Coordinates of C-alpha atoms in Angstrom, one line a residue:
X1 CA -106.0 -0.3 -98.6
X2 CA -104.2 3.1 -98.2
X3 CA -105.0 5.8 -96.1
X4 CA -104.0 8.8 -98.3
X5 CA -103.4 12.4 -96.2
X6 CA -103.4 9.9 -93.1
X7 CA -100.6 8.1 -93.9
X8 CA -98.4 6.7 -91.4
X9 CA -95.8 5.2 -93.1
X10 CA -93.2 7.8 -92.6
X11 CA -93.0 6.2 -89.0
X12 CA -91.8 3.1 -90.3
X13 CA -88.8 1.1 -91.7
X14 CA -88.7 0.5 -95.3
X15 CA -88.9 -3.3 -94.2
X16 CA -91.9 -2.5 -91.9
X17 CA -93.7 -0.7 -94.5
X18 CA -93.0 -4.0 -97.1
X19 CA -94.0 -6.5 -94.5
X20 CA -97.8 -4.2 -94.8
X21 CA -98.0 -4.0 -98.7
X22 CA -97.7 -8.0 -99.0
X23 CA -100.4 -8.2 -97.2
X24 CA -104.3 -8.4 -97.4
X25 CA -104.6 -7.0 -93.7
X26 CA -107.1 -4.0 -93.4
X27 CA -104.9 -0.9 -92.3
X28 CA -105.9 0.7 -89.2
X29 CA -107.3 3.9 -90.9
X30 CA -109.8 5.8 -88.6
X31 CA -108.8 8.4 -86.0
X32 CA -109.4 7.5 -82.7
X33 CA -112.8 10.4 -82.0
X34 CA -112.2 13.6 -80.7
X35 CA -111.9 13.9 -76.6
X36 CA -110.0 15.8 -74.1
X37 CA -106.9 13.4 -74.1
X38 CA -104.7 12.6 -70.8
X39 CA -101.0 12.3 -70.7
X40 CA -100.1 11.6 -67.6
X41 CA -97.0 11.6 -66.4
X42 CA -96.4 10.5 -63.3
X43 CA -98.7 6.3 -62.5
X44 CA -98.5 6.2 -59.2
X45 CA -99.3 3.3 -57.2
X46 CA -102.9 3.8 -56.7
X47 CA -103.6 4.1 -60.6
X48 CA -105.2 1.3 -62.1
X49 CA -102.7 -0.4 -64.1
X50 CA -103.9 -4.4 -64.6
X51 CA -103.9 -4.1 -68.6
X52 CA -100.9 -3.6 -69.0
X53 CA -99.6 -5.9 -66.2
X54 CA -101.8 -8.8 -67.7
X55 CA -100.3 -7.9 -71.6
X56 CA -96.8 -7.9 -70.0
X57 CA -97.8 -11.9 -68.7
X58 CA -99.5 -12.6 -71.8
X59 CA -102.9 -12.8 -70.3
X60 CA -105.3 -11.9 -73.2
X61 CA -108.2 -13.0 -71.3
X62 CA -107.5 -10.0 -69.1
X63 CA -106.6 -7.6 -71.4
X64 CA -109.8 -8.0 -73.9
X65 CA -111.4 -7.5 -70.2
X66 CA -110.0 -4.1 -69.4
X67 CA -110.2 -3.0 -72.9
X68 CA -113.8 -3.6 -72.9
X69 CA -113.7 -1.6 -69.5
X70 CA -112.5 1.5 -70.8
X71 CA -114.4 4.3 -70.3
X72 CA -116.2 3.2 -67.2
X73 CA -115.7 4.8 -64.3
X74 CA -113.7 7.5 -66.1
X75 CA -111.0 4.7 -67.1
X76 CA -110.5 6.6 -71.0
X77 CA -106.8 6.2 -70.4
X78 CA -106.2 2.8 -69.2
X79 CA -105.3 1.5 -72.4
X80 CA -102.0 3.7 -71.9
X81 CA -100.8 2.9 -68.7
X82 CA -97.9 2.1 -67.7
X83 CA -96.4 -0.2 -64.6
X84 CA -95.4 2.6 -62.1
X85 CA -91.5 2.7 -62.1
X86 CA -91.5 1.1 -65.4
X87 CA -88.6 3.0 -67.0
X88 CA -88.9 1.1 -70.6
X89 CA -91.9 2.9 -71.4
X90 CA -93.9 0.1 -72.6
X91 CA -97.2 -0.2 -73.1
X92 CA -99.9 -2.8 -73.5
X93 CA -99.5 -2.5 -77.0
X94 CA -95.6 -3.2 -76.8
X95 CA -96.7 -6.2 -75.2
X96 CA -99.1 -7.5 -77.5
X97 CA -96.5 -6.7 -80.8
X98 CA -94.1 -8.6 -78.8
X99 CA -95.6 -11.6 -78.1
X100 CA -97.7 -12.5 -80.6
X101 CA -100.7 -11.2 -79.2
X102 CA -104.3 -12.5 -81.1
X103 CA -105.7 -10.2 -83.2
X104 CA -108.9 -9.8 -81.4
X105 CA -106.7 -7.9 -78.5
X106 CA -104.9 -5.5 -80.8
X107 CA -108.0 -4.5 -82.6
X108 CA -109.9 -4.6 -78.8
X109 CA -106.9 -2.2 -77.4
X110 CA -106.7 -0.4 -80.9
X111 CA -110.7 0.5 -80.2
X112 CA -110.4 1.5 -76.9
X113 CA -108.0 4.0 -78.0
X114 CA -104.5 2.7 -77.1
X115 CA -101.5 5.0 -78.9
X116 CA -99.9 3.3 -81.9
X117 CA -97.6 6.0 -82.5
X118 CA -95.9 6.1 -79.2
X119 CA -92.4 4.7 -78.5
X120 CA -90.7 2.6 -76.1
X121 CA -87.6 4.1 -74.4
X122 CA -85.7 1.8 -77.3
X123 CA -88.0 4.4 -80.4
X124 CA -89.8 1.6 -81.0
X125 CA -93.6 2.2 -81.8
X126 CA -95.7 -1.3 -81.4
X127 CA -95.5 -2.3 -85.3
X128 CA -91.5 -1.7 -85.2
X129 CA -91.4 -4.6 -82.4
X130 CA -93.9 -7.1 -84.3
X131 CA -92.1 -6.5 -86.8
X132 CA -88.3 -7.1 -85.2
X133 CA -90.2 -10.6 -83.8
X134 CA -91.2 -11.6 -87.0
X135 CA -95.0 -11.0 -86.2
X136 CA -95.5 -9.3 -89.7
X137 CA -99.6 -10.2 -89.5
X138 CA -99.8 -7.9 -86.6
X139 CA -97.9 -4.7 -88.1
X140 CA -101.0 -3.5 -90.1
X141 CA -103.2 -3.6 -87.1
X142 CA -100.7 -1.5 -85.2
X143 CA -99.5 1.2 -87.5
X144 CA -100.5 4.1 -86.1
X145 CA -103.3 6.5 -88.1
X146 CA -102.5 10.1 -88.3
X147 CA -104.7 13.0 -89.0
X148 CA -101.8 14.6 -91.2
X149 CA -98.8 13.9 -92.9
X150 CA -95.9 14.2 -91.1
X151 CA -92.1 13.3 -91.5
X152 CA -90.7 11.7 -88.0
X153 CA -87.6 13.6 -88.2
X154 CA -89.7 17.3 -88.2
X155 CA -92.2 15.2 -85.8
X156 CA -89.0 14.6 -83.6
X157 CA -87.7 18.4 -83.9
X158 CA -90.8 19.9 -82.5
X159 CA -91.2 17.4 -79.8
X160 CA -87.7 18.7 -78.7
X161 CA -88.7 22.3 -78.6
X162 CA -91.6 21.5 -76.5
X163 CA -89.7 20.0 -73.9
X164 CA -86.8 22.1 -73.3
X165 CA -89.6 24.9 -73.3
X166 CA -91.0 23.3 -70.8
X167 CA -87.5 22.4 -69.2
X168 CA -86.7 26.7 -69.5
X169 CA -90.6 28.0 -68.2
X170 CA -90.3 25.8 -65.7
X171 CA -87.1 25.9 -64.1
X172 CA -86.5 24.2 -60.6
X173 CA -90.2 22.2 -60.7
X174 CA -88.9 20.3 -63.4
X175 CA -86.1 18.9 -62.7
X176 CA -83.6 17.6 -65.0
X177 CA -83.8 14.0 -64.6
X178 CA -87.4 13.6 -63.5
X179 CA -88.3 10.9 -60.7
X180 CA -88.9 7.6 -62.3
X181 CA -92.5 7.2 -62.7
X182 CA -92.5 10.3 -65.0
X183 CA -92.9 10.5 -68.9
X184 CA -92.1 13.1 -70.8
X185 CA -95.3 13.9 -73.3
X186 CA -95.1 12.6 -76.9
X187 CA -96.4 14.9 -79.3
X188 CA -97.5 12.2 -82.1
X189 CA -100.5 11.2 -79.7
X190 CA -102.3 14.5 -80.6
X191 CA -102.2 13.2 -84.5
X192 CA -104.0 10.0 -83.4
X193 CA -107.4 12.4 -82.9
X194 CA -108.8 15.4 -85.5
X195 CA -106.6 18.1 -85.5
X196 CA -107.3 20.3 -82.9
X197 CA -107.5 18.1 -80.0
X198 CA -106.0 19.1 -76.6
X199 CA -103.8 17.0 -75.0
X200 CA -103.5 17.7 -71.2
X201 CA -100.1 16.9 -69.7
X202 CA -101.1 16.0 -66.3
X203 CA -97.7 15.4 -64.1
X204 CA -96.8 15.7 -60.7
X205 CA -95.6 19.2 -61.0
X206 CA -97.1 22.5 -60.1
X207 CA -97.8 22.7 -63.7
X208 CA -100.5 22.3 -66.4
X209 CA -99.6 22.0 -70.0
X210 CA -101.8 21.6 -72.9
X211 CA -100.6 20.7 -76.3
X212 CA -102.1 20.8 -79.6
X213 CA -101.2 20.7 -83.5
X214 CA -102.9 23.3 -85.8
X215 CA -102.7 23.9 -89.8
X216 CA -101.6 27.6 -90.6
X217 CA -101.7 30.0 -93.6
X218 CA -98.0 29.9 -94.7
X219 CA -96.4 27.3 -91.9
X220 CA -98.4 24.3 -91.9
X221 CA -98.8 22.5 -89.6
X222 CA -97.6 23.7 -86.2
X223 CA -97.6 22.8 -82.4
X224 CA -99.4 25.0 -79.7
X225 CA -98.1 24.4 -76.4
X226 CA -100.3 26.1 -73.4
X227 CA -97.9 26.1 -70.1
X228 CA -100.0 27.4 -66.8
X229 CA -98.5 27.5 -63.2
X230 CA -101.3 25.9 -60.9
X231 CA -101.2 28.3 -58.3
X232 CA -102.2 31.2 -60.9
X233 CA -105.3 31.5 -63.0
X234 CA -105.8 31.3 -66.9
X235 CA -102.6 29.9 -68.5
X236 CA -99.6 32.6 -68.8
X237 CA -98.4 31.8 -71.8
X238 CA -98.7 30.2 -75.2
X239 CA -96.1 29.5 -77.5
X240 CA -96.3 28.1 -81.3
X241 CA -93.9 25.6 -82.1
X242 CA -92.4 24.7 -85.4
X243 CA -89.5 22.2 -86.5
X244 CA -87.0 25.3 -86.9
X245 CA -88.7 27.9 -84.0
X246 CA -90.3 28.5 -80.7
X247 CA -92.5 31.9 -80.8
X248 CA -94.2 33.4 -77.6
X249 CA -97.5 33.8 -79.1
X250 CA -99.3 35.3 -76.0
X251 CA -98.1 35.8 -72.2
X252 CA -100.4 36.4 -69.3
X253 CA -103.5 34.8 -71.1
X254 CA -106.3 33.5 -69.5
X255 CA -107.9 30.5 -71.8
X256 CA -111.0 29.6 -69.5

């Protein structure tokens, strides 16, 4: 079963994307649906983290539990969290490629919308770990779906640009080396949903950013990246963002 346009095999290893085509696994080929989508940078110690503690355990019993739980009490995001401090990225799906996690959790995560496509601070998306441990029946479950085709290496370029935009517009509120509960945004998360869908960047900065991809007349597919101080009004600029340029599209804008 392919996925055509949606393909996401340019994420993986040759001997990833083998370990899927001897196999008579269903691909994972729907989009997760259209919603305003959270990043959030900075888990603190008041945000609800048990899935991901209980996949990091093993405890599937738990985890089928919280993924059932998602979206109550405005929980959409739970399937991504992370242990606060956790510097190794890793998310319930890591866990779950890792240790050989049954399928009815990866499919339950997978439908409450946890990322395939995002990596662990190694570059590891989940089906690059199942596969590394040999847990080849788990890879087709966790290759990520996207809503376009798109080399990693271009993926990886435009993800750069974003952040040291946001590393230039936003100067001394974000630092450097950001405290150790932060994560940077990953772009590929926006390709898990139509195209279109805003991603809010929610950090512990005095900034909002939303991020978006967009298909256009004569450059594809590009990134639109909206960057708002949150002690002004309306966001003050947006920029388009391609693999080879960053281009002020609009400053002083007011998008509500």
């Amino acid at each position: 079963m392919r996925c055509g346009r949606r393909s996401p095999f340019r994420f993986l290893s040759s001997e990833v994307l083998r370990s899927i085509m001897l196999q008579a696994r269903p691909l994972r080929c729907s989009l997760l649906p259209p919603r305003d989508v959270n990043w959030f940078g900075d888990f603190g110690e008041d945000w609800p983290f048990d899935c991901v503690t209980a996949a990091s355990k093993g405890d599937w019993e738990t985890v089928l539990e919280q993924a059932l739980s998602k979206g109550v009490d405005g929980l959409e995001d739970l399937p991504n969290s992370l242990v606060p401090t956790d510097r190794t990225l890793t998310t319930a799906l890591h866990y779950a490629a890792a240790l050989n996690a049954p399928i009815e959790v990866v499919e339950a995560l997978a439908a409450a919308g946890a990322w395939a496509s995002v990596l662990d601070v190694n570059g590891r998306t989940a089906a690059d770990i199942a596969y590394a441990k040999k847990h080849t029946h788990l890879v087709p479950y966790l290759t990520p779906t996207l809503a376009v085709f798109i080399h990693r290496t271009k993926l990886d370029a435009m993800q750069d640009r974003m952040h040291n935009l946001l590393h230039a517009r936003m100067g001394p509120d974000f630092p450097a080396q950001p405290k150790p509960t932060e994560r940077m945004p990953q772009i590929s998360v926006a390709l898990e949903y139509p195209l279109e869908t805003r991603v809010y960047y929610i950090s512990g900065f005095y900034w909002t950013v939303i991020f978006w991809f967009e298909e256009r007349h004569g450059k594809g597919l590009v990134l639109l990246v909206d960057t708002q101080k949150r002690t002004t009004t309306g966001f003050e600029q947006r920029h388009c963002i391609t693999a080879t340029e960053t281009i002020l599209e609009a400053d002083a804008i007011d998008c509500y």
